[in-house]
PDB file of C-alpha atoms in Angstrom:
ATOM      1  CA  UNK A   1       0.000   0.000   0.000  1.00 50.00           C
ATOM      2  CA  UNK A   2       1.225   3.376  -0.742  1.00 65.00           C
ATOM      3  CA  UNK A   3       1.334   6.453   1.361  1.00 92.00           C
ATOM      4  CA  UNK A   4       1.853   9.306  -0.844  1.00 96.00           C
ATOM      5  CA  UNK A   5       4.532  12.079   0.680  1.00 96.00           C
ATOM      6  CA  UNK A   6       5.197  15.403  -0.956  1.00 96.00           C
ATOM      7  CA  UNK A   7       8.849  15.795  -0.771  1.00 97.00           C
ATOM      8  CA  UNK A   8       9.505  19.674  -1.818  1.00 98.00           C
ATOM      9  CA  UNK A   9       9.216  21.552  -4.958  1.00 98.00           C
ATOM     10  CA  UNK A  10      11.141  19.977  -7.737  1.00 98.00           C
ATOM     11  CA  UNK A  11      12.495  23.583  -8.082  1.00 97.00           C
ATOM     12  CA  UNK A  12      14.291  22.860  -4.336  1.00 97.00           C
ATOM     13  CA  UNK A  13      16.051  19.867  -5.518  1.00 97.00           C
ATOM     14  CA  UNK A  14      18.641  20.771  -7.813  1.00 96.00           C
ATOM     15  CA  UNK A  15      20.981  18.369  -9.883  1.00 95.00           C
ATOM     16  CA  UNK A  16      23.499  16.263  -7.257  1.00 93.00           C
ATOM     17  CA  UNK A  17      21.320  17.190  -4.466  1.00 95.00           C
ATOM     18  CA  UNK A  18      19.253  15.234  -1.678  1.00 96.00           C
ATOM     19  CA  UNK A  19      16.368  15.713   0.555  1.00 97.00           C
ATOM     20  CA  UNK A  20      15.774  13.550   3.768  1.00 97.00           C
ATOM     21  CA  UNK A  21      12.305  12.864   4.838  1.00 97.00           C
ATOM     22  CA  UNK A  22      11.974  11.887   8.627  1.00 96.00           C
ATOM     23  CA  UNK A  23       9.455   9.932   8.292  1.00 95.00           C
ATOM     24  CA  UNK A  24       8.665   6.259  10.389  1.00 93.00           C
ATOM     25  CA  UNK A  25      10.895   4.877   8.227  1.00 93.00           C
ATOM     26  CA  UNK A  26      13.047   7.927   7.218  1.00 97.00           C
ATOM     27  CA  UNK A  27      13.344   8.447   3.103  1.00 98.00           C
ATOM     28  CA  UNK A  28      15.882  10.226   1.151  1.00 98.00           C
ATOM     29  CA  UNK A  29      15.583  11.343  -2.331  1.00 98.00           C
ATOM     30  CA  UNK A  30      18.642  12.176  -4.952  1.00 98.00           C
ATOM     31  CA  UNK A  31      17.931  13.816  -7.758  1.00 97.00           C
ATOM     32  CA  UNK A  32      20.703  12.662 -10.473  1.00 96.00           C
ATOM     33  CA  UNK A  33      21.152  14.004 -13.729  1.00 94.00           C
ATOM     34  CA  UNK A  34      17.477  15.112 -13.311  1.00 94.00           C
ATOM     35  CA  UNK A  35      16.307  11.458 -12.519  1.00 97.00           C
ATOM     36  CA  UNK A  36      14.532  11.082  -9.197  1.00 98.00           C
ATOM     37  CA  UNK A  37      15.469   7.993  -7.004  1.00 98.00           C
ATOM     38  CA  UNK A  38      13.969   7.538  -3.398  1.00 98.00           C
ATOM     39  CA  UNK A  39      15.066   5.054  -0.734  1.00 97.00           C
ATOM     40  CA  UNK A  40      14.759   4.194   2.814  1.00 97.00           C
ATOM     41  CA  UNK A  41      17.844   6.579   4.086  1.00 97.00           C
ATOM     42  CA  UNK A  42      19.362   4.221   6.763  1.00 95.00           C
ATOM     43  CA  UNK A  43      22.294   2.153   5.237  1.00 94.00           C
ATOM     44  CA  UNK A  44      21.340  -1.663   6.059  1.00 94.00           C
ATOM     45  CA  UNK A  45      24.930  -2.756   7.368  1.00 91.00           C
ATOM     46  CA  UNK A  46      25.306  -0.156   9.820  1.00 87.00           C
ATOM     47  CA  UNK A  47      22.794   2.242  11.252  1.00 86.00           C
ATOM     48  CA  UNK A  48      24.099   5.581   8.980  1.00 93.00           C
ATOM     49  CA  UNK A  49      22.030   8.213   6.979  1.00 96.00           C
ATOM     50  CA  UNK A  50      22.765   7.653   3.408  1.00 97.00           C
ATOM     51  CA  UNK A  51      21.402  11.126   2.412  1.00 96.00           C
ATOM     52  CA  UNK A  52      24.934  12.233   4.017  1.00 95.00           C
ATOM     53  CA  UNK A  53      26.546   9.539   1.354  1.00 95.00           C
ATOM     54  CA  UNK A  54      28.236  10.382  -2.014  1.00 94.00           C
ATOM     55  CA  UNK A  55      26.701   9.896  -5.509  1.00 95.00           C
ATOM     56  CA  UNK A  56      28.555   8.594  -8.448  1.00 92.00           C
ATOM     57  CA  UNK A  57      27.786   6.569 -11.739  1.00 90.00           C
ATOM     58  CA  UNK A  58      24.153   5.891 -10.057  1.00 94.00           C
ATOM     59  CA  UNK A  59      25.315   4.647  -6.562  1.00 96.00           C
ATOM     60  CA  UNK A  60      25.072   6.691  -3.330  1.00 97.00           C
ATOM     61  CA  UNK A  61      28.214   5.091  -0.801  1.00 95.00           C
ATOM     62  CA  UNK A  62      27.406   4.970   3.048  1.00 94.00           C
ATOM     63  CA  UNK A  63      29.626   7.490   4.486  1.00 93.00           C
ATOM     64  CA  UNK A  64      30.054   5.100   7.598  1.00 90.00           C
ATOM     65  CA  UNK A  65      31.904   2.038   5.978  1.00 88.00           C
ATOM     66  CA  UNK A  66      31.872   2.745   2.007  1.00 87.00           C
ATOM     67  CA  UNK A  67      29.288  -0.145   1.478  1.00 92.00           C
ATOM     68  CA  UNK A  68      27.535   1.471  -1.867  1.00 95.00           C
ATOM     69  CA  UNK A  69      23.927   0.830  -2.946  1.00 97.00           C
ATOM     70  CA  UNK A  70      22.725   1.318  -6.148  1.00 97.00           C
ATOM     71  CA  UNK A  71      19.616   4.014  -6.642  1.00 97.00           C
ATOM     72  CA  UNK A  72      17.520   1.968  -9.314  1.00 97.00           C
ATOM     73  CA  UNK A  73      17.168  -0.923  -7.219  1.00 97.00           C
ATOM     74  CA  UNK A  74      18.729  -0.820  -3.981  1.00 97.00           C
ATOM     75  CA  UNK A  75      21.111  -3.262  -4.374  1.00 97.00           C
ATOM     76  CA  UNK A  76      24.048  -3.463  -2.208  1.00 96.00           C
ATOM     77  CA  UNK A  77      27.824  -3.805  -4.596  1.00 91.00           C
ATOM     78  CA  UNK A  78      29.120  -5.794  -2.069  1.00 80.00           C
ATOM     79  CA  UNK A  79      29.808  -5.798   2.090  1.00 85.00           C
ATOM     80  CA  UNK A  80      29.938  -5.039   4.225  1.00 91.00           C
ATOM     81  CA  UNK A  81      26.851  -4.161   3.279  1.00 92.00           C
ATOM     82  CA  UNK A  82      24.539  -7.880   1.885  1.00 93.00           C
ATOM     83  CA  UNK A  83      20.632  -6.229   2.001  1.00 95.00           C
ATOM     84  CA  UNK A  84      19.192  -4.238  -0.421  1.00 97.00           C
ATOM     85  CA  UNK A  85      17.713  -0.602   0.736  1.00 97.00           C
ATOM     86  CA  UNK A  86      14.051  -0.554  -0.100  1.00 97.00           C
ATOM     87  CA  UNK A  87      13.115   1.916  -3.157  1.00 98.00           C
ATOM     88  CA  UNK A  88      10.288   3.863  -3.813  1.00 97.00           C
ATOM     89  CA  UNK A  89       8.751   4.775  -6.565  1.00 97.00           C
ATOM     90  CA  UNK A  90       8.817   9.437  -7.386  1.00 98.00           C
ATOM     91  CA  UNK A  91       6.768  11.445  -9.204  1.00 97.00           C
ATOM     92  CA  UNK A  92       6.734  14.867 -10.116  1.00 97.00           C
ATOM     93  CA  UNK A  93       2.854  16.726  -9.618  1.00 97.00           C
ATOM     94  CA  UNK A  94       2.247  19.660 -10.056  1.00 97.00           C
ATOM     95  CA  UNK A  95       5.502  20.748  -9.838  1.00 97.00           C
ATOM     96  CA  UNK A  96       6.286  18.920  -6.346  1.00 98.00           C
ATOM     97  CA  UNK A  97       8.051  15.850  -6.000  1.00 98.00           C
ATOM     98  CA  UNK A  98       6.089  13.270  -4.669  1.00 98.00           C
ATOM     99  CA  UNK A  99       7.318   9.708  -3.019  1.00 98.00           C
ATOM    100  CA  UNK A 100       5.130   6.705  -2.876  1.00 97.00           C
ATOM    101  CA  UNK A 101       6.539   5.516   0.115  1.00 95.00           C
ATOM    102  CA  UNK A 102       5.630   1.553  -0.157  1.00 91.00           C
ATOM    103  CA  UNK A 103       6.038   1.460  -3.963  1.00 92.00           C
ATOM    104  CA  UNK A 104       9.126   0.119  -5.243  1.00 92.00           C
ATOM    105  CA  UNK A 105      10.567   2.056  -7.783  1.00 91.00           C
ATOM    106  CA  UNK A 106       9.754   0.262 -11.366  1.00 84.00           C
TER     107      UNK A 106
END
């Protein structure tokens, strides 16, 4: 089931930025070459905010212990991270960008 969230205004996330939702489960949201990708923000080796990670080539890296997941799907490259990140699926309406928290990103 989805829970709709309105991130910010798509004009508030520029290129190579991020925005962290604290939510239950908190979200972050990259915006990368002006693709959207939202996932759950906690790295799932360690307990560390990804949305303080670095982006590169479509992979954000934990700042904690370098264990990189991939923003399409959340795929862990290797450990010390070995589970995925959950995705969610973003869209942009009326000019805000919106994450269906629940939905995995298709």
């Amino acid at each position: 089931m989805s829970n709709d969230v309105v991130a910010c205004p798509l004009s508030d996330l520029p290129d190579g930025e991020a925005v962290r939702l604290d939510l239950d489960v908190p979200v972050v949201v990259f915006n990368v070459e002006g693709e959207l990708y939202a996932l759950d923000d906690t790295c799932t080796h360690q307990d560390a905010s990804l949305s303080e990670g670095w982006v590169e080539d479509c992979q954000v890296e934990c700042p904690l212990h370098a264990a990189t997941f991939d923003l399409r799907t959340g795929a862990p490259s290797g450990p010390p991270a070995v589970v995925p990140v959950r995705t969610h699926a973003v869209s942009v309406v009326d000019g805000d960008v919106v994450v269906h928290v629940g939905t995995p990103r298709s």
